[in-house]
Amino acid sequence: MYSFTEENYLKTIFYLSIGTQEGVSTNALADSTNTRAASVSDMLKRLAEKGLINYQKYRGVTLTEEGERLALLVIRKHRLWEVFLAEKLQFGWDEVHVIAEELEHIRSERLIEKLDAFLGYPKFDPHGDPIPNAAGEMPRFIYRKLSEIVEGTTVVMTGVSEHSPAFLQHLDKAGLTLGCQLKVNEISDFDKSVSVLIDNVRTLFVSHEVAKNLLVK
Amino acid sequence: MYSFTEENYLKTIFYLSIGTQEGVSTNALADSTNTRAASVSDMLKRLAEKGLINYQKYRGVTLTEEGERLALLVIRKHRLWEVFLAEKLQFGWDEVHVIAEELEHIRSERLIEKLDAFLGYPKFDPHGDPIPNAAGEMPRFIYRKLSEIVEGTTVVMTGVSEHSPAFLQHLDKAGLTLGCQLKVNEISDFDKSVSVLIDNVRTLFVSHEVAKNLLVK
DNA sequence: TAATTTTTTTAGATTAGTCTAAATTTTTTA
DNA sequence: TAAAAAATTTAGACTAATCTAAAAAAATTA
Ligand SMILES: [Mn+2]
Ligand SMILES: [Mn+2]
Ligand SMILES: [Mn+2]
Ligand SMILES: [Mn+2]
């Protein structure tokens, strides 16, 4: 059994490892976990001891196979609870993350398997992120950002790459939800803002900042 | 915000206080929390400091009003989660307690109010125990034990005073569930076992040990 | 490549919660 | 009511997770 803290470190290393081969740096971990580099060094020693990370002093860390499996099981629990909160308890997609941060540490395999069944074996969480399976495996989808789509193309909104309540509430106000159809009418030369036709019914201007964080397929 | 450990102590003091005016002893707490008396003494000092218990050295403890309110809020969460696990996830009433021991510490008022609504504002948990309200108030019902019912009387099973999986599984095997009607046919002079007519259809012999732990009205 | 800056690790403390062993207080017994 | 037993508290240590300050290593810059 691993502590909440250890599980959080594994999860953080997993997220910081995405899209890079290099090890995650001590400072990056200190930033993400709101601790100091010294505390991170201590924890890395312990996680290495337990065979969950590959760690050489001053060299950064990567997860071992077992470490990644554990990280993905925590992420599985996090995302399943988010689905529960959003679909069954009617929480907004901007509210579910903080609560799931606590629920993800509840230790009962049977609980999570039954929850999965109760939810109808969802494949994605409320933000469009894929849910790992019970073996700790997660399909990797490669989506493009709305900001990279050329004029005239029609795409579907499949996810977000920014999960802050402020951003998600902004999308709510704009009426941008997962699954909506987006036709890129025009991209402004001036500020790269995007004019999009939503679900063939209304036109919306999306700032480049927002477009960068909308994942589409 | 109080720690898991502090919440567990409050809950334990609450349960050990039931049916007595006297303070709860250090040893009783050590037994119930699987710690040593010395550890309990330490914790009692801290809880007293925070105004959650009335504590004088060597005299045992009682909860203050605030301490009792907090204990009842933890119990509220525990019992609501038990209802969720039993009714929505199809866990047996013998399985829900251990999982609820973890879930009861999730800190989100909105979560528990939404869970309450989702469950249809249940009044009792799967073992027949009443669920405190959001203000930390709990109705007190006084039920009798089946072992105290005189021959010829008909009663309804409303709860259990023993919550071990072994006992609950035993009741499952015997087909004794909350709400069933029990007519006391005969009480044995020899071993105090009770012959009961269940829901007017079948007769069952219930040992005194079991009868003592069945609450009826 | 030598000096400077940045990053990381070590050293030494702190806090919550726990322990064992010893001291103290209360309760029971004779 | 004094001695013995039981219950409780104190003393002193330990572990996990954190911190600040100092030392050491790596990376950058001149
Ligand atoms: Mn999340
Ligand atoms: Mn977490
Ligand atoms: Mn319970
Ligand atoms: Mn608990």
Coordinates of C-alpha atoms (C1' of nucleotides) and ligand atoms in Angstrom, one line a residue:
Chain A
M1 CA 0.0 0.0 0.0
Y2 CA 1.3 3.4 -0.9
S3 CA 0.6 6.7 0.8
F4 CA -1.6 9.4 -0.7
T5 CA 1.6 11.4 -1.0
E6 CA 3.5 8.7 -2.9
E7 CA 0.5 8.2 -5.2
N8 CA 0.4 12.0 -5.9
Y9 CA 4.1 12.0 -6.8
L10 CA 3.7 9.1 -9.2
K11 CA 0.8 10.8 -10.9
T12 CA 2.7 14.1 -11.1
I13 CA 5.8 12.4 -12.6
F14 CA 3.5 10.7 -15.1
Y15 CA 1.9 14.0 -16.2
L16 CA 5.2 15.8 -16.4
S17 CA 6.7 13.0 -18.5
I18 CA 4.1 13.3 -21.2
G19 CA 5.7 14.3 -24.5
T20 CA 9.3 14.0 -23.5
Q21 CA 11.9 11.2 -23.1
E22 CA 13.9 13.1 -20.6
G23 CA 13.6 12.6 -16.9
V24 CA 11.4 14.9 -14.9
S25 CA 13.4 17.5 -12.9
T26 CA 13.4 18.0 -9.2
N27 CA 12.3 21.6 -9.6
A28 CA 9.5 20.7 -11.9
L29 CA 8.2 18.3 -9.4
A30 CA 8.6 20.8 -6.6
D31 CA 6.5 23.3 -8.6
S32 CA 3.8 20.9 -9.4
T33 CA 3.5 19.5 -5.9
N34 CA 3.8 22.8 -4.1
T35 CA 6.8 21.6 -2.1
R36 CA 10.5 22.5 -2.1
A37 CA 13.2 20.8 -4.1
A38 CA 14.7 19.4 -0.9
S39 CA 11.5 17.6 0.0
V40 CA 11.3 16.2 -3.6
S41 CA 14.8 14.9 -3.3
D42 CA 13.9 13.0 -0.2
M43 CA 10.8 11.5 -1.7
L44 CA 12.6 10.5 -4.9
K45 CA 15.0 8.5 -2.8
R46 CA 12.1 6.6 -1.2
L47 CA 10.3 6.0 -4.5
A48 CA 13.5 4.7 -6.1
E49 CA 14.0 2.4 -3.1
K50 CA 10.6 1.0 -3.7
G51 CA 11.3 0.4 -7.4
L52 CA 8.7 2.9 -8.7
I53 CA 11.1 5.3 -10.4
N54 CA 14.4 5.3 -12.1
Y55 CA 16.5 7.8 -10.3
Q56 CA 20.1 8.8 -10.4
K57 CA 21.2 11.9 -8.5
Y58 CA 21.1 15.1 -10.5
R59 CA 19.7 13.3 -13.5
G60 CA 15.9 13.6 -13.2
V61 CA 13.4 10.7 -12.9
T62 CA 11.3 8.5 -15.0
L63 CA 8.7 6.0 -13.9
T64 CA 9.5 2.3 -13.9
E65 CA 6.9 0.0 -15.4
E66 CA 5.4 -0.7 -12.0
G67 CA 5.4 3.0 -11.2
E68 CA 3.6 3.9 -14.4
R69 CA 1.0 1.1 -13.8
L70 CA 0.3 2.6 -10.3
A71 CA 0.1 6.1 -11.7
L72 CA -2.4 5.0 -14.3
L73 CA -4.5 3.2 -11.7
V74 CA -4.7 6.4 -9.7
I75 CA -5.6 8.3 -12.9
R76 CA -8.2 5.6 -13.6
K77 CA -9.8 6.2 -10.2
H78 CA -9.6 9.9 -10.6
R79 CA -11.4 9.9 -14.0
L80 CA -14.0 7.4 -13.0
W81 CA -14.9 9.5 -10.0
E82 CA -15.1 12.6 -12.2
V83 CA -17.6 10.8 -14.4
F84 CA -19.6 9.9 -11.4
L85 CA -19.6 13.4 -10.0
A86 CA -20.6 15.0 -13.3
E87 CA -23.1 12.4 -14.6
K88 CA -24.7 11.2 -11.4
L89 CA -24.4 14.1 -9.0
Q90 CA -24.7 16.9 -11.6
F91 CA -21.5 18.6 -10.7
G92 CA -20.1 21.0 -13.4
W93 CA -17.0 19.8 -15.3
D94 CA -15.2 22.8 -13.6
E95 CA -15.9 21.4 -10.2
V96 CA -15.2 17.7 -10.4
H97 CA -11.4 17.8 -10.4
V98 CA -10.7 19.0 -6.9
I99 CA -13.1 16.4 -5.4
A100 CA -11.7 13.6 -7.5
E101 CA -8.2 14.6 -6.1
E102 CA -9.4 13.1 -2.8
L103 CA -11.6 10.3 -4.1
E104 CA -8.7 8.9 -6.2
H105 CA -7.0 7.6 -3.1
I106 CA -9.8 5.4 -1.8
R107 CA -8.3 1.9 -1.7
S108 CA -10.7 -0.7 -2.9
E109 CA -10.4 -2.5 -6.2
R110 CA -13.9 -3.9 -5.9
L111 CA -15.2 -0.4 -5.4
I112 CA -13.7 1.0 -8.5
E113 CA -14.7 -2.0 -10.6
K114 CA -18.3 -1.7 -9.4
L115 CA -18.2 2.1 -10.0
D116 CA -17.0 1.5 -13.5
A117 CA -19.9 -0.9 -14.1
F118 CA -22.4 1.5 -12.5
L119 CA -21.3 4.2 -14.9
G120 CA -21.6 1.9 -17.9
Y121 CA -17.8 1.5 -18.5
P122 CA -17.2 5.1 -19.7
K123 CA -14.2 5.5 -22.0
F124 CA -13.6 9.2 -21.3
D125 CA -13.9 11.5 -18.4
P126 CA -15.9 14.8 -18.4
H127 CA -12.9 16.6 -20.0
G128 CA -12.5 14.1 -22.8
D129 CA -9.5 12.4 -21.3
P130 CA -9.4 8.6 -21.7
I131 CA -9.9 6.3 -18.7
P132 CA -7.2 3.7 -18.2
N133 CA -8.3 0.1 -17.8
A134 CA -8.0 -2.0 -14.6
A135 CA -4.6 -3.3 -15.8
G136 CA -3.2 0.3 -15.9
E137 CA -3.3 0.6 -19.7
M138 CA -4.6 3.7 -21.4
P139 CA -5.2 4.3 -25.1
R140 CA -3.4 7.3 -26.5
F141 CA -5.3 9.5 -28.8
I142 CA -3.6 12.2 -30.7
Y143 CA -5.8 15.2 -31.1
R144 CA -5.0 18.5 -32.7
K145 CA -5.5 21.9 -31.2
L146 CA -8.2 24.1 -32.7
S147 CA -5.5 26.7 -33.2
E148 CA -3.8 24.4 -35.7
I149 CA -6.8 23.8 -37.9
V150 CA -6.8 25.5 -41.3
E151 CA -9.6 27.7 -42.5
G152 CA -12.6 25.9 -44.0
T153 CA -12.1 22.7 -42.1
T154 CA -14.8 21.1 -39.9
V155 CA -13.8 19.3 -36.7
V156 CA -15.4 18.0 -33.5
M157 CA -14.4 19.2 -30.0
T158 CA -13.0 16.2 -28.2
G159 CA -11.1 17.5 -25.2
V160 CA -9.4 20.4 -23.4
S161 CA -5.7 20.7 -22.6
E162 CA -6.3 23.2 -19.8
H163 CA -8.4 22.0 -16.8
S164 CA -8.7 25.1 -14.6
P165 CA -12.2 26.0 -13.4
A166 CA -11.7 29.5 -14.9
F167 CA -11.1 28.1 -18.4
L168 CA -13.9 25.5 -18.2
Q169 CA -16.4 28.2 -16.9
H170 CA -15.3 30.4 -19.8
L171 CA -16.2 27.5 -22.2
D172 CA -19.5 27.1 -20.5
K173 CA -20.4 30.7 -21.0
A174 CA -19.4 30.4 -24.7
G175 CA -21.5 27.3 -25.0
L176 CA -18.5 25.2 -26.1
T177 CA -19.1 21.6 -25.0
L178 CA -17.5 18.3 -25.8
G179 CA -18.8 16.8 -29.0
C180 CA -19.9 20.0 -30.6
Q181 CA -19.0 20.6 -34.3
L182 CA -16.7 23.4 -35.1
K183 CA -16.2 24.8 -38.6
V184 CA -13.2 27.1 -38.9
N185 CA -14.4 30.1 -40.9
E186 CA -11.6 32.5 -40.6
I187 CA -8.4 33.0 -38.6
S188 CA -7.6 36.6 -37.9
D189 CA -4.2 37.9 -39.1
F190 CA -4.2 40.4 -36.3
D191 CA -4.5 38.3 -33.1
K192 CA -4.9 34.7 -34.5
S193 CA -8.5 34.6 -33.0
V194 CA -10.7 32.1 -34.8
S195 CA -14.2 32.6 -36.1
V196 CA -16.0 29.3 -35.8
L197 CA -19.4 28.0 -36.8
I198 CA -20.8 25.9 -34.0
D199 CA -23.1 23.0 -34.8
N200 CA -24.0 24.7 -38.0
V201 CA -26.2 27.2 -36.1
R202 CA -24.2 30.1 -34.7
T203 CA -20.9 31.8 -35.1
L204 CA -18.4 32.4 -32.3
F205 CA -15.1 34.2 -32.0
V206 CA -12.6 32.2 -30.1
S207 CA -9.3 33.8 -28.9
H208 CA -6.0 32.2 -29.8
E209 CA -5.4 31.5 -26.1
V210 CA -8.7 29.5 -26.0
A211 CA -8.1 27.8 -29.4
K212 CA -4.7 26.5 -28.2
N213 CA -6.4 24.6 -25.4
L214 CA -9.3 23.1 -27.4
L215 CA -8.6 19.6 -28.6
V216 CA -10.4 18.5 -31.8
K217 CA -10.5 15.6 -34.2
Chain B
M1 CA -10.0 21.2 8.9
Y2 CA -9.4 18.2 11.1
S3 CA -7.3 15.2 10.2
F4 CA -8.6 11.7 9.5
T5 CA -7.2 10.6 12.8
E6 CA -8.9 13.4 14.7
E7 CA -12.2 12.6 13.0
N8 CA -11.8 9.0 13.9
Y9 CA -11.2 9.7 17.5
L10 CA -14.3 11.9 17.7
K11 CA -16.4 9.2 16.1
T12 CA -15.0 6.6 18.5
I13 CA -15.7 8.8 21.5
F14 CA -19.2 9.3 20.3
Y15 CA -19.9 5.6 19.9
L16 CA -18.3 4.7 23.2
S17 CA -20.4 7.4 25.0
I18 CA -23.7 6.0 23.9
G19 CA -25.8 4.9 26.8
T20 CA -23.6 6.3 29.6
Q21 CA -23.1 9.6 31.2
E22 CA -19.5 8.8 32.3
G23 CA -16.5 9.9 30.3
V24 CA -14.9 7.5 27.9
S25 CA -11.8 5.9 29.4
T26 CA -8.3 6.1 27.8
N27 CA -8.1 2.3 27.6
A28 CA -11.5 2.0 26.0
L29 CA -10.3 4.4 23.3
A30 CA -7.0 2.6 22.9
D31 CA -8.9 -0.7 22.4
S32 CA -11.3 0.8 19.8
T33 CA -8.7 2.7 17.8
N34 CA -6.1 -0.1 17.9
T35 CA -3.5 2.1 19.5
R36 CA -1.9 2.3 23.0
A37 CA -3.1 4.3 26.0
A38 CA -0.1 6.6 25.7
S39 CA -1.0 7.5 22.2
V40 CA -4.6 8.2 23.2
S41 CA -3.4 10.5 26.1
D42 CA -1.4 12.5 23.6
M43 CA -4.4 12.9 21.2
L44 CA -6.8 13.7 24.0
K45 CA -4.6 16.7 24.9
R46 CA -4.7 17.9 21.4
L47 CA -8.5 17.5 21.0
A48 CA -9.1 19.3 24.3
E49 CA -6.8 22.1 23.1
K50 CA -9.1 22.4 20.1
G51 CA -12.2 22.5 22.2
L52 CA -13.6 19.3 20.8
I53 CA -13.6 17.3 24.1
N54 CA -14.0 17.9 27.8
Y55 CA -10.9 16.4 29.3
Q56 CA -9.4 16.3 32.8
K57 CA -6.4 14.0 33.3
Y58 CA -7.3 10.6 34.7
R59 CA -11.1 11.4 34.4
G60 CA -12.1 10.2 31.0
V61 CA -13.5 12.3 28.2
T62 CA -16.8 13.5 26.8
L63 CA -17.5 15.4 23.6
T64 CA -18.2 19.1 23.6
E65 CA -21.1 20.3 21.6
E66 CA -18.8 21.1 18.7
G67 CA -17.1 17.8 19.0
E68 CA -20.4 16.0 18.9
R69 CA -21.5 18.0 15.9
L70 CA -18.4 17.0 14.1
A71 CA -18.6 13.4 15.1
L72 CA -22.2 13.3 13.8
L73 CA -21.2 14.9 10.5
V74 CA -18.6 12.2 10.0
I75 CA -21.3 9.6 10.8
R76 CA -23.6 11.3 8.4
K77 CA -21.1 10.9 5.6
H78 CA -20.3 7.3 6.6
R79 CA -23.9 6.3 6.5
L80 CA -24.8 8.1 3.3
W81 CA -21.8 6.4 1.6
E82 CA -23.0 3.1 2.9
V83 CA -26.4 3.7 1.3
F84 CA -24.7 4.6 -2.0
L85 CA -22.5 1.4 -1.9
A86 CA -25.4 -0.9 -1.1
E87 CA -28.1 0.6 -3.2
K88 CA -26.2 1.9 -6.2
L89 CA -23.2 -0.3 -6.4
Q90 CA -24.9 -3.5 -5.2
F91 CA -22.4 -4.1 -2.3
G92 CA -23.7 -6.4 0.4
W93 CA -24.5 -4.9 3.8
D94 CA -21.6 -6.9 5.2
E95 CA -19.2 -5.1 2.8
V96 CA -20.1 -1.5 3.0
H97 CA -18.7 -0.5 6.3
V98 CA -14.9 -0.9 5.6
I99 CA -15.2 1.1 2.4
A100 CA -17.3 3.8 4.1
E101 CA -14.5 4.1 6.8
E102 CA -12.4 5.7 4.1
L103 CA -15.1 7.6 2.2
E104 CA -16.4 9.3 5.4
H105 CA -13.3 11.5 5.4
I106 CA -13.7 13.1 2.0
R107 CA -14.0 16.8 2.6
S108 CA -16.7 18.5 0.5
E109 CA -20.0 19.7 1.9
R110 CA -21.5 20.1 -1.6
L111 CA -20.5 16.5 -2.4
I112 CA -22.4 15.1 0.6
E113 CA -25.4 17.2 0.0
K114 CA -25.6 16.2 -3.7
L115 CA -25.0 12.6 -2.7
D116 CA -27.9 12.9 -0.2
A117 CA -30.1 14.2 -3.0
F118 CA -29.0 11.5 -5.4
L119 CA -29.9 8.8 -2.9
G120 CA -33.3 10.4 -2.3
Y121 CA -32.6 11.7 1.2
P122 CA -32.5 8.3 2.9
K123 CA -33.3 8.3 6.6
F124 CA -31.5 5.1 7.4
D125 CA -28.3 3.3 6.4
P126 CA -28.2 -0.4 5.2
H127 CA -28.0 -1.6 8.8
G128 CA -31.1 0.4 9.9
D129 CA -29.0 3.2 11.7
P130 CA -30.5 6.7 11.3
I131 CA -28.6 9.2 9.2
P132 CA -27.8 12.6 10.9
N133 CA -28.8 15.7 9.1
A134 CA -26.5 18.4 7.7
A135 CA -26.6 20.2 11.0
G136 CA -25.2 17.3 12.9
E137 CA -28.5 16.2 14.5
M138 CA -29.7 12.7 14.6
P139 CA -33.1 11.3 15.7
R140 CA -32.8 8.8 18.5
F141 CA -35.0 5.8 18.1
I142 CA -35.3 3.3 20.9
Y143 CA -35.7 -0.2 19.7
R144 CA -35.9 -3.4 21.6
K145 CA -33.9 -6.5 21.1
L146 CA -35.6 -9.5 19.7
S147 CA -34.3 -11.4 22.8
E148 CA -36.6 -9.2 25.0
I149 CA -39.8 -9.8 23.1
V150 CA -42.4 -12.0 24.9
E151 CA -43.9 -15.0 23.3
G152 CA -46.8 -14.4 20.9
T153 CA -45.8 -10.9 20.0
T154 CA -45.2 -9.8 16.4
V155 CA -42.5 -7.2 15.6
V156 CA -40.6 -5.8 12.6
M157 CA -36.9 -6.1 12.2
T158 CA -35.5 -2.6 12.1
G159 CA -31.8 -2.9 12.8
V160 CA -28.8 -4.7 14.1
S161 CA -26.6 -3.9 17.1
E162 CA -23.6 -5.9 15.8
H163 CA -22.1 -4.9 12.5
S164 CA -19.4 -7.5 11.8
P165 CA -19.4 -9.1 8.3
A166 CA -19.6 -12.5 10.0
F167 CA -22.9 -11.6 11.8
L168 CA -24.4 -9.9 8.8
Q169 CA -23.5 -12.9 6.5
H170 CA -25.1 -15.2 9.1
L171 CA -28.3 -13.1 8.8
D172 CA -28.2 -13.3 5.0
K173 CA -28.0 -17.1 5.2
A174 CA -30.9 -17.2 7.5
G175 CA -32.9 -14.9 5.2
L176 CA -33.3 -12.2 7.9
T177 CA -33.5 -8.8 6.3
L178 CA -34.5 -5.3 7.6
G179 CA -38.2 -4.9 7.5
C180 CA -39.2 -8.5 7.8
Q181 CA -42.0 -9.4 10.2
L182 CA -41.1 -11.6 13.1
K183 CA -43.7 -13.4 15.3
V184 CA -42.1 -14.8 18.4
N185 CA -43.6 -18.3 18.7
E186 CA -41.6 -19.8 21.6
I187 CA -38.6 -19.1 23.7
S188 CA -36.6 -22.2 24.7
D189 CA -36.1 -22.6 28.4
F190 CA -33.0 -24.5 27.7
D191 CA -30.8 -22.1 25.7
K192 CA -33.1 -19.1 25.2
S193 CA -33.2 -19.6 21.5
V194 CA -36.2 -18.1 19.8
S195 CA -38.6 -19.8 17.4
V196 CA -39.9 -17.1 15.0
L197 CA -42.4 -17.0 12.2
I198 CA -41.0 -14.9 9.4
D199 CA -43.3 -12.8 7.2
N200 CA -46.1 -15.3 8.1
V201 CA -44.5 -18.0 5.8
R202 CA -41.7 -19.9 7.5
T203 CA -40.4 -20.7 10.9
L204 CA -36.8 -20.2 11.9
F205 CA -34.9 -20.9 15.1
V206 CA -32.8 -18.0 16.2
S207 CA -30.1 -18.4 18.8
H208 CA -30.1 -16.1 21.9
E209 CA -26.8 -14.7 20.7
V210 CA -28.4 -13.6 17.4
A211 CA -31.6 -12.5 19.1
K212 CA -29.7 -10.2 21.3
N213 CA -28.3 -8.3 18.3
L214 CA -31.5 -8.0 16.3
L215 CA -33.3 -4.7 16.9
V216 CA -37.1 -4.7 16.4
K217 CA -40.1 -2.4 16.8
Chain C
dT1 C1' 37.9 26.5 -20.2
dA2 C1' 37.4 29.1 -16.1
dA3 C1' 34.0 31.8 -13.7
dT4 C1' 29.3 32.3 -12.7
dT5 C1' 24.7 30.9 -12.3
dT6 C1' 21.3 27.4 -11.7
dT7 C1' 19.9 23.1 -10.1
dT8 C1' 20.0 19.5 -6.9
dT9 C1' 21.4 17.3 -2.8
dT10 C1' 22.6 17.1 2.1
dA11 C1' 22.3 18.6 7.0
dG12 C1' 19.7 19.5 10.6
dA13 C1' 14.9 20.8 12.3
dT14 C1' 9.8 20.4 12.9
dT15 C1' 5.1 18.3 13.2
dA16 C1' 1.6 14.6 13.6
dG17 C1' 0.9 10.4 15.2
dT18 C1' 2.7 6.5 17.0
dC19 C1' 5.5 3.4 20.2
dT20 C1' 7.8 1.3 24.8
dA21 C1' 9.1 1.9 29.4
dA22 C1' 8.8 4.4 33.5
dA23 C1' 6.4 7.3 36.7
dT24 C1' 2.1 8.8 38.7
dT25 C1' -2.7 8.6 40.0
dT26 C1' -6.9 6.2 40.9
dT27 C1' -9.3 2.2 42.2
dT28 C1' -9.7 -2.1 44.5
dT29 C1' -8.7 -5.3 48.0
dA30 C1' -7.6 -7.0 52.2
Chain D
dT1 C1' -7.0 2.7 55.4
dA2 C1' -2.8 0.9 53.9
dA3 C1' -1.0 -2.1 50.3
dA4 C1' -1.5 -3.9 45.8
dA5 C1' -3.4 -3.7 41.3
dA6 C1' -5.1 -1.2 37.5
dA7 C1' -5.4 2.8 34.7
dT8 C1' -3.4 6.8 33.0
dT9 C1' 0.1 10.0 32.0
dT10 C1' 4.9 11.5 31.0
dA11 C1' 9.5 10.8 29.0
dG12 C1' 12.0 9.8 25.3
dA13 C1' 12.2 7.7 20.6
dC14 C1' 10.7 6.7 15.9
dT15 C1' 8.7 7.5 11.0
dA16 C1' 6.8 10.1 7.1
dA17 C1' 6.7 14.3 5.1
dT18 C1' 7.9 18.6 5.2
dC19 C1' 11.0 22.9 5.8
dT20 C1' 15.4 26.4 5.6
dA21 C1' 20.1 27.0 5.0
dA22 C1' 24.3 25.3 3.3
dA23 C1' 27.1 22.3 0.3
dA24 C1' 27.9 20.2 -4.0
dA25 C1' 27.2 19.2 -8.9
dA26 C1' 25.8 20.6 -13.5
dA27 C1' 24.9 23.9 -16.9
dT28 C1' 25.7 28.3 -18.8
dT29 C1' 28.4 32.3 -20.0
dA30 C1' 32.2 34.9 -21.0
Ligands
MN1 MN -9.1 15.8 -13.1
MN2 MN -4.2 13.1 -5.1
MN3 MN -20.7 1.5 9.1
MN4 MN -12.6 6.7 9.6

